[in-house]
Coordinates of C-alpha atoms and ligand atoms in Angstrom, one line a residue:
X1 CA 98.5 111.2 -49.8
X2 CA 99.9 110.8 -46.4
X3 CA 99.1 112.3 -43.0
X4 CA 101.6 112.0 -40.2
X5 CA 100.9 112.4 -36.5
X6 CA 103.4 113.1 -33.8
X7 CA 103.5 114.8 -30.5
X8 CA 106.5 117.0 -31.3
X9 CA 106.2 118.7 -34.7
X10 CA 109.0 120.1 -36.9
X11 CA 108.7 123.5 -35.3
X12 CA 108.1 124.6 -31.7
X13 CA 108.3 128.1 -30.2
X14 CA 109.5 129.6 -27.0
X15 CA 108.9 133.1 -25.7
X16 CA 111.8 135.6 -26.2
X17 CA 113.6 137.4 -23.4
X18 CA 110.9 140.2 -23.5
X19 CA 108.3 137.6 -22.6
X20 CA 106.1 138.3 -25.5
X21 CA 107.9 137.7 -28.8
X22 CA 108.0 134.2 -30.2
X23 CA 111.3 132.5 -31.1
X24 CA 111.3 129.3 -33.2
X25 CA 113.1 126.3 -31.7
X26 CA 114.2 123.7 -34.4
X27 CA 113.0 120.1 -34.2
X28 CA 114.7 118.2 -31.4
X29 CA 115.0 114.5 -31.0
X30 CA 115.5 111.8 -33.7
X31 CA 111.9 111.3 -34.7
X32 CA 110.9 115.0 -35.4
X33 CA 114.1 115.6 -37.4
X34 CA 113.9 112.4 -39.4
X35 CA 110.2 113.0 -40.3
X36 CA 111.0 116.6 -41.3
X37 CA 113.6 115.5 -43.7
X38 CA 111.5 112.7 -45.1
X39 CA 108.3 114.7 -45.6
X40 CA 109.9 117.9 -46.9
X41 CA 108.5 118.8 -50.3
X42 CA 106.1 115.9 -50.4
X43 CA 102.9 117.9 -49.7
X44 CA 102.1 115.5 -46.8
X45 CA 100.1 116.8 -43.9
X46 CA 101.8 116.7 -40.5
X47 CA 99.5 117.0 -37.4
X48 CA 101.4 117.7 -34.2
X49 CA 100.5 119.0 -30.7
X50 CA 101.3 122.4 -29.2
X51 CA 103.8 121.8 -26.4
X52 CA 103.0 124.9 -24.2
X53 CA 101.8 128.5 -24.2
X54 CA 104.4 129.7 -26.7
X55 CA 103.3 127.1 -29.3
X56 CA 99.6 127.9 -28.6
X57 CA 100.3 131.6 -29.2
X58 CA 102.2 130.7 -32.4
X59 CA 99.3 128.5 -33.5
X60 CA 96.8 131.4 -32.9
X61 CA 99.0 133.6 -35.1
X62 CA 99.0 130.9 -37.8
X63 CA 102.8 130.2 -37.5
X64 CA 102.3 126.5 -37.0
X65 CA 99.8 126.0 -39.9
X66 CA 100.0 125.9 -43.7
X67 CA 102.9 125.1 -46.0
X68 CA 106.4 124.8 -44.5
X69 CA 109.0 123.4 -46.8
X70 CA 106.4 121.6 -48.8
X71 CA 104.7 120.1 -45.7
X72 CA 101.2 121.1 -44.7
X73 CA 101.4 121.7 -40.9
X74 CA 98.3 121.3 -38.7
X75 CA 98.6 122.1 -35.0
X76 CA 96.4 120.6 -32.3
X77 CA 96.1 123.2 -29.5
X78 CA 96.1 121.6 -26.0
X79 CA 95.8 123.5 -22.8
X80 CA 98.7 123.4 -20.3
X81 CA 97.0 121.2 -17.7
X82 CA 95.9 118.5 -20.2
X83 CA 99.3 118.6 -21.8
X84 CA 101.1 118.1 -18.5
X85 CA 98.8 115.2 -17.6
X86 CA 99.1 113.5 -21.0
X87 CA 102.8 114.2 -21.8
X88 CA 104.5 114.4 -18.4
X89 CA 102.5 112.1 -16.2
X90 CA 101.1 109.4 -18.6
X91 CA 103.2 109.4 -21.7
X92 CA 106.7 110.2 -20.2
X93 CA 106.4 108.9 -16.6
X94 CA 104.0 106.0 -16.9
X95 CA 104.2 104.6 -20.4
X96 CA 107.8 105.5 -21.0
X97 CA 108.8 103.8 -17.8
X98 CA 106.6 100.8 -18.5
X99 CA 107.9 100.2 -22.0
X100 CA 111.5 100.8 -20.9
X101 CA 111.1 98.6 -17.8
X102 CA 112.3 101.5 -15.6
X103 CA 109.8 101.3 -12.8
X104 CA 111.3 101.3 -9.3
X105 CA 108.7 98.8 -8.2
X106 CA 109.1 98.9 -4.4
X107 CA 108.1 102.6 -4.6
X108 CA 106.6 103.5 -8.0
X109 CA 104.3 103.7 -9.9
X110 CA 101.4 104.6 -7.6
X111 CA 98.1 104.6 -9.4
X112 CA 96.0 106.6 -7.0
X113 CA 93.4 109.4 -7.0
X114 CA 96.0 111.8 -8.2
X115 CA 97.0 109.7 -11.2
X116 CA 93.5 109.1 -12.5
X117 CA 92.9 112.7 -13.6
X118 CA 96.2 112.4 -15.6
X119 CA 94.7 109.3 -17.4
X120 CA 91.7 111.4 -18.2
X121 CA 94.0 114.0 -19.6
X122 CA 95.7 111.4 -21.8
X123 CA 92.3 110.4 -23.1
X124 CA 91.3 114.0 -23.7
X125 CA 94.7 114.6 -25.6
X126 CA 94.1 111.5 -27.8
X127 CA 90.5 112.6 -28.4
X128 CA 91.6 116.1 -29.4
X129 CA 94.1 114.7 -31.9
X130 CA 91.4 112.2 -33.2
X131 CA 89.1 115.2 -33.8
X132 CA 91.7 117.1 -35.8
X133 CA 92.9 114.1 -37.8
X134 CA 89.2 113.2 -38.6
X135 CA 88.6 116.7 -39.8
X136 CA 91.8 117.1 -41.9
X137 CA 92.3 113.6 -43.5
X138 CA 91.2 113.2 -47.0
X139 CA 88.9 110.2 -47.9
X140 CA 90.8 107.0 -47.6
X141 CA 94.1 108.7 -46.6
X142 CA 97.0 106.8 -45.0
X143 CA 97.6 108.1 -41.5
X144 CA 101.1 107.4 -40.0
X145 CA 100.9 107.8 -36.2
X146 CA 104.2 108.0 -34.3
X147 CA 104.8 106.8 -30.7
X148 CA 103.3 106.0 -27.3
X149 CA 101.6 109.4 -26.9
X150 CA 98.8 108.0 -29.1
X151 CA 98.1 104.5 -27.8
X152 CA 94.3 105.2 -27.9
X153 CA 94.2 106.8 -31.3
X154 CA 93.8 103.6 -33.3
X155 CA 90.4 102.8 -31.9
X156 CA 89.2 106.5 -31.9
X157 CA 90.1 106.9 -35.6
X158 CA 88.6 103.5 -36.5
X159 CA 85.3 104.6 -34.9
X160 CA 85.3 108.1 -36.5
X161 CA 86.9 107.5 -39.8
X162 CA 86.8 103.8 -40.9
X163 CA 87.8 104.9 -44.4
X164 CA 91.3 105.7 -43.2
X165 CA 94.2 103.3 -43.1
X166 CA 96.1 103.9 -39.9
X167 CA 99.6 102.7 -39.1
X168 CA 101.2 103.2 -35.7
X169 CA 105.0 103.2 -35.3
X170 CA 106.5 102.9 -31.9
X171 CA 110.0 104.4 -31.3
X172 CA 110.3 102.8 -27.9
X173 CA 110.4 99.2 -26.9
X174 CA 107.0 97.7 -26.0
X175 CA 106.6 96.4 -22.4
X176 CA 106.7 92.6 -21.7
X177 CA 103.4 91.3 -20.4
X178 CA 104.6 91.3 -16.7
X179 CA 105.4 95.0 -17.0
X180 CA 102.2 95.9 -18.8
X181 CA 100.4 94.1 -15.9
X182 CA 101.8 96.7 -13.5
X183 CA 99.3 99.2 -15.1
X184 CA 95.7 99.2 -13.7
X185 CA 93.8 96.4 -15.5
X186 CA 91.4 98.8 -17.2
X187 CA 94.2 101.1 -18.4
X188 CA 96.2 98.2 -19.8
X189 CA 93.1 96.9 -21.6
X190 CA 92.3 100.3 -23.0
X191 CA 95.8 100.6 -24.3
X192 CA 95.6 97.2 -26.1
X193 CA 92.2 98.0 -27.5
X194 CA 93.4 101.4 -28.7
X195 CA 96.4 99.8 -30.4
X196 CA 94.3 97.0 -31.9
X197 CA 92.3 99.8 -33.7
X198 CA 95.3 100.5 -35.9
X199 CA 95.5 98.6 -39.2
X200 CA 99.2 97.8 -38.5
X201 CA 101.7 98.5 -35.8
X202 CA 105.5 98.8 -36.5
X203 CA 108.6 98.4 -34.3
X204 CA 112.3 99.0 -34.7
X205 CA 113.2 95.3 -33.9
X206 CA 111.6 91.9 -33.5
X207 CA 112.1 91.8 -29.8
X208 CA 109.7 94.7 -29.2
X209 CA 107.2 93.2 -31.8
X210 CA 107.3 89.9 -29.8
X211 CA 106.6 91.8 -26.5
X212 CA 103.7 93.5 -28.1
X213 CA 102.2 90.3 -29.4
X214 CA 102.8 88.5 -26.1
X215 CA 100.8 91.2 -24.3
X216 CA 97.8 90.6 -26.6
X217 CA 98.2 86.8 -26.1
X218 CA 98.3 87.2 -22.3
X219 CA 95.2 89.3 -22.5
X220 CA 93.4 86.9 -24.8
X221 CA 92.8 89.7 -27.3
X222 CA 93.3 89.6 -31.1
X223 CA 96.4 91.6 -32.1
X224 CA 96.6 93.9 -35.2
X225 CA 99.0 93.2 -38.0
X226 CA 102.6 94.0 -37.1
X227 CA 105.9 94.7 -39.0
X228 CA 109.5 95.5 -38.1
X229 CA 111.4 98.3 -39.7
X230 CA 114.4 99.9 -38.1
X231 CA 114.9 103.6 -38.7
X232 CA 118.2 104.7 -40.2
X233 CA 120.0 108.1 -40.2
X234 CA 119.6 110.3 -43.3
X235 CA 123.1 109.7 -44.7
X236 CA 123.3 112.9 -46.6
X237 CA 122.0 115.2 -43.9
X238 CA 124.3 113.6 -41.4
X239 CA 127.3 114.1 -43.6
X240 CA 126.2 117.8 -44.1
X241 CA 125.8 118.4 -40.4
X242 CA 129.1 116.8 -39.6
X243 CA 130.9 118.8 -42.3
X244 CA 130.0 122.3 -40.9
X245 CA 132.6 124.8 -39.6
X246 CA 130.9 124.5 -36.2
X247 CA 131.6 120.8 -36.1
X248 CA 135.3 121.3 -37.2
X249 CA 135.7 124.0 -34.5
X250 CA 134.2 121.7 -31.9
X251 CA 136.6 118.9 -32.8
X252 CA 139.5 121.3 -32.3
X253 CA 138.3 122.4 -28.9
X254 CA 137.8 118.8 -27.8
X255 CA 141.2 117.8 -29.0
X256 CA 142.7 120.8 -27.2
X257 CA 141.3 119.5 -23.9
X258 CA 142.0 115.7 -24.4
X259 CA 145.3 115.9 -26.1
X260 CA 146.2 112.7 -28.0
X261 CA 144.6 110.4 -25.4
X262 CA 142.2 107.7 -26.4
X263 CA 138.5 108.7 -26.4
X264 CA 135.5 106.8 -25.0
X265 CA 132.6 108.8 -26.3
X266 CA 128.9 108.8 -25.6
X267 CA 126.2 111.2 -26.9
X268 CA 122.6 110.9 -25.5
X269 CA 119.7 112.8 -24.3
X270 CA 119.9 113.2 -20.5
X271 CA 117.5 110.4 -19.9
X272 CA 117.4 107.6 -17.3
X273 CA 117.0 104.8 -19.9
X274 CA 120.3 105.8 -21.5
X275 CA 122.1 104.4 -18.4
X276 CA 124.7 107.1 -18.2
X277 CA 125.5 106.6 -14.5
X278 CA 126.4 102.9 -15.0
X279 CA 128.5 103.9 -17.9
X280 CA 130.5 106.2 -15.7
X281 CA 130.8 103.5 -13.0
X282 CA 132.0 101.1 -15.6
X283 CA 134.6 103.6 -16.7
X284 CA 135.7 104.1 -13.1
X285 CA 136.1 100.3 -12.7
X286 CA 138.1 100.2 -16.0
X287 CA 140.5 102.7 -14.5
X288 CA 140.7 100.8 -11.2
X289 CA 141.1 97.3 -12.7
X290 CA 143.3 98.3 -15.6
X291 CA 145.4 101.2 -14.2
X292 CA 147.5 101.2 -17.3
X293 CA 144.7 103.3 -18.9
X294 CA 145.0 106.1 -16.3
X295 CA 146.2 109.2 -17.9
X296 CA 145.8 107.7 -21.3
X297 CA 142.1 107.8 -21.9
X298 CA 139.3 110.3 -21.5
X299 CA 135.6 109.6 -21.3
X300 CA 133.6 112.3 -23.2
X301 CA 130.1 112.3 -22.0
X302 CA 127.7 114.5 -24.0
X303 CA 124.2 114.5 -22.5
X304 CA 121.9 117.2 -23.8
X305 CA 118.8 118.3 -21.8
X306 CA 115.5 116.5 -22.2
X307 CA 112.0 116.7 -20.6
X308 CA 113.1 119.1 -17.9
X309 CA 109.6 119.4 -16.5
X310 CA 110.0 115.9 -15.0
X311 CA 111.5 115.7 -11.5
X312 CA 113.0 112.2 -12.2
X313 CA 115.0 113.6 -15.2
X314 CA 116.4 116.5 -13.1
X315 CA 117.3 114.1 -10.4
X316 CA 119.0 111.8 -12.9
X317 CA 121.0 114.8 -14.4
X318 CA 122.2 115.6 -10.9
X319 CA 123.2 111.9 -10.3
X320 CA 125.2 112.0 -13.6
X321 CA 126.9 115.3 -12.7
X322 CA 127.7 114.1 -9.1
X323 CA 129.1 110.7 -10.3
X324 CA 131.3 112.3 -12.9
X325 CA 132.6 114.9 -10.4
X326 CA 133.3 112.2 -7.8
X327 CA 135.3 110.1 -10.3
X328 CA 137.3 113.1 -11.6
X329 CA 138.1 114.1 -8.0
X330 CA 139.1 110.6 -6.9
X331 CA 141.2 109.6 -10.0
X332 CA 142.1 112.8 -11.8
X333 CA 145.6 114.4 -11.6
X334 CA 146.9 117.9 -12.4
X335 CA 147.6 116.8 -16.0
X336 CA 144.6 114.6 -16.6
X337 CA 140.8 114.9 -16.2
X338 CA 139.3 111.4 -16.6
X339 CA 135.8 112.6 -17.6
X340 CA 134.6 115.5 -19.7
X341 CA 130.9 116.0 -19.2
X342 CA 128.9 118.5 -21.3
X343 CA 125.2 119.0 -20.7
X344 CA 124.3 121.6 -23.3
X345 CA 122.8 120.8 -26.7
X346 CA 125.5 121.1 -29.4
X347 CA 124.9 118.9 -32.4
X348 CA 128.2 119.9 -34.1
X349 CA 130.2 118.9 -31.1
X350 CA 128.3 115.6 -30.8
X351 CA 129.0 114.7 -34.4
X352 CA 132.6 115.7 -34.1
X353 CA 133.0 113.5 -31.0
X354 CA 131.4 110.5 -32.7
X355 CA 133.9 111.0 -35.6
X356 CA 136.9 111.1 -33.2
X357 CA 135.9 108.3 -30.9
X358 CA 138.1 105.3 -30.3
X359 CA 135.2 103.7 -28.5
X360 CA 131.5 104.6 -28.7
X361 CA 129.6 103.6 -25.6
X362 CA 125.9 103.0 -26.1
X363 CA 124.6 101.1 -23.1
X364 CA 120.9 101.8 -22.6
X365 CA 118.8 99.9 -20.1
X366 CA 116.4 99.4 -22.9
X367 CA 116.0 101.5 -26.0
X368 CA 113.6 101.5 -29.0
X369 CA 116.5 101.7 -31.5
X370 CA 119.3 104.2 -30.7
X371 CA 120.2 106.2 -33.7
X372 CA 123.5 107.3 -32.2
X373 CA 124.7 103.7 -32.5
X374 CA 124.1 104.0 -36.2
X375 CA 125.5 107.6 -36.6
X376 CA 128.8 106.6 -35.0
X377 CA 129.9 104.0 -37.6
X378 CA 128.9 106.3 -40.4
X379 CA 130.9 109.2 -39.0
X380 CA 133.9 107.4 -37.5
X381 CA 137.3 108.5 -38.9
X382 CA 139.1 106.4 -36.4
X383 CA 137.7 102.8 -36.8
X384 CA 135.8 103.4 -33.6
X385 CA 134.7 100.3 -31.7
X386 CA 131.0 100.1 -30.8
X387 CA 130.3 98.9 -27.2
X388 CA 126.5 98.3 -27.5
X389 CA 123.8 97.2 -25.0
X390 CA 122.0 94.0 -26.1
X391 CA 118.8 95.8 -25.0
X392 CA 119.1 98.5 -27.7
X393 CA 116.9 97.9 -30.7
X394 CA 119.9 98.5 -32.9
X395 CA 121.5 95.4 -31.4
X396 CA 119.6 93.2 -33.9
X397 CA 121.4 94.8 -36.8
X398 CA 124.7 95.9 -35.3
X399 CA 125.3 93.1 -32.7
X400 CA 127.6 90.9 -34.9
X401 CA 130.2 93.6 -35.2
X402 CA 129.8 95.4 -31.9
X403 CA 131.0 94.4 -28.4
X404 CA 127.8 93.5 -26.6
X405 CA 127.1 94.4 -23.0
X406 CA 124.4 93.6 -20.4
X407 CA 123.6 97.1 -19.4
X408 CA 123.2 96.3 -15.7
X409 CA 126.6 94.6 -15.5
X410 CA 129.0 97.4 -14.6
X411 CA 132.0 95.1 -14.4
X412 CA 131.1 93.4 -17.7
X413 CA 130.9 96.9 -19.3
X414 CA 134.3 97.8 -17.8
X415 CA 135.8 94.7 -19.4
X416 CA 134.1 95.5 -22.7
X417 CA 135.6 98.9 -22.6
X418 CA 139.0 97.4 -21.9
X419 CA 138.6 94.9 -24.8
X420 CA 137.6 97.8 -27.1
X421 CA 140.6 99.9 -26.1
X422 CA 142.9 96.9 -26.4
X423 CA 141.7 95.7 -29.8
X424 CA 144.3 95.4 -32.5
X425 CA 144.1 97.8 -35.5
X426 CA 143.2 95.1 -38.1
X427 CA 140.2 93.9 -36.1
X428 CA 139.0 97.4 -35.3
X429 CA 139.1 98.4 -39.0
X430 CA 137.4 95.2 -40.1
X431 CA 134.6 95.6 -37.6
X432 CA 134.2 99.3 -38.4
X433 CA 133.9 98.6 -42.1
X434 CA 131.3 96.0 -41.6
X435 CA 129.3 98.2 -39.2
X436 CA 129.4 101.0 -41.7
X437 CA 128.2 98.7 -44.5
X438 CA 125.4 97.4 -42.3
X439 CA 124.2 101.0 -41.5
X440 CA 124.6 102.1 -45.1
X441 CA 122.4 99.3 -46.3
X442 CA 119.3 101.1 -45.0
X443 CA 118.1 104.7 -45.3
X444 CA 115.5 106.7 -43.5
X445 CA 113.4 106.5 -46.7
X446 CA 113.2 102.7 -46.4
X447 CA 111.7 103.2 -42.9
X448 CA 109.0 105.5 -44.3
X449 CA 108.4 103.1 -47.3
X450 CA 107.9 100.2 -44.9
X451 CA 105.1 102.1 -43.1
X452 CA 103.4 102.9 -46.4
X453 CA 103.8 99.2 -47.5
X454 CA 102.1 98.1 -44.3
X455 CA 99.3 100.5 -45.0
X456 CA 99.0 99.2 -48.6
X457 CA 98.7 95.6 -47.4
X458 CA 95.7 96.5 -45.5
X459 CA 93.8 98.5 -48.1
Ligands
F6P1 O1 112.8 107.8 -28.6 C1 111.5 108.0 -28.4 C2 111.1 109.5 -28.6 O2 109.8 109.8 -28.3 C3 111.5 109.9 -30.0 O3 110.4 109.6 -30.8 C4 111.7 111.4 -29.8 O4 112.5 111.8 -30.8 C5 112.5 111.4 -28.5 O5 111.9 110.3 -27.7 C6 112.4 112.7 -27.8 O6 111.2 112.9 -27.1 P1 110.6 114.3 -26.8 O7 109.8 114.8 -28.0 O8 109.6 114.0 -25.6 O9 111.7 115.2 -26.4

């Protein structure tokens, strides 16, 4: 039997308008939705953490435990303060920024007397999860731990339950040694020791695995076993979601506002690593350097809310909105709005836009995998050209048939957009077909199987 661990579970709750009733919020983000589909009906246990007061209330009422769709849910209640320290400050501001190389080094991070209690919170969070997993796991069970929220869990579980086989899978990149060295020495060492406690550690691509191993080498510590296994979309579920009436209506609405113009589409969480602002600036440069596209193309930017408790994320969303507005104002005409920006979460609309795209822009600064880069080729009805950052994990698989960009090079991205829009129909179709075949070669189930295989190698 398998026990999975993730921060976000398949079900979280919010308080209703009356302030007291609980409303379920469906799983958000690629990881929780992929795991939910994979574990459904298997009888696996899924340990996840309460993400606030509504989840804790739901846990107290038993709404987050027991059988849900053939998955045994087990919540780990965490108080607000500890959760904020562990999730907001350490996981999403410190570790996320470290692994994605997002630190603005002249100013941040600052590891001071205010940050240290947050590190204690991260330890307490890992400890609480280790307690629950230790209590819930059957003798010799395989434990599949997902993501950077649990860097310390390997060692904690090895100490408490040496009978378990533990596998960690990281959905982000892993920092290069120079970036891990930005963390306080004791913190970096504790993270590596925590990770070394897992029986195996998995990554979406070889580049992140190499960074991980290089960090161990630089620290002179023995590394755990590693493996590479890129996640893939669930083909059937994706097809179902894209075939809904909501998606069809969204396609009509989009077409009504863009007319028959060419479409450069992107669909992301509103997240600094996704590099949305440089994407907008590249589009602006395309329109300036190649004015023949003015009036003939629309950039559809779908960026749905994420981690809104973080000031940096809110500031980034404001930068995206401001940049889009400025470009629309500077270059738009009465007949043509160059950019359509939508910042609400609408899965049907995102899938419709991916299907309609002439060009799909995926230009993250650094990204564990980027599932959208794989969803696009599966959904495309228009031989969409993929413009892909060489710093996305998906580059290893999709690079040969995408147009690659250095995510920092705005002018280079503008030229890649021009090349994509100018590409002849035969080449577009050939590339789109090969991309689709590459994506179809793997399923989400392969990814889960690879984790179980890594566990089997150890036991
Ligand atoms: O990409 C990394 C990741 O942690 C995914 O595993 C997850 O689906 C996504 O970011 C969203 O994160 P959160 O649960 O913090 O909204």
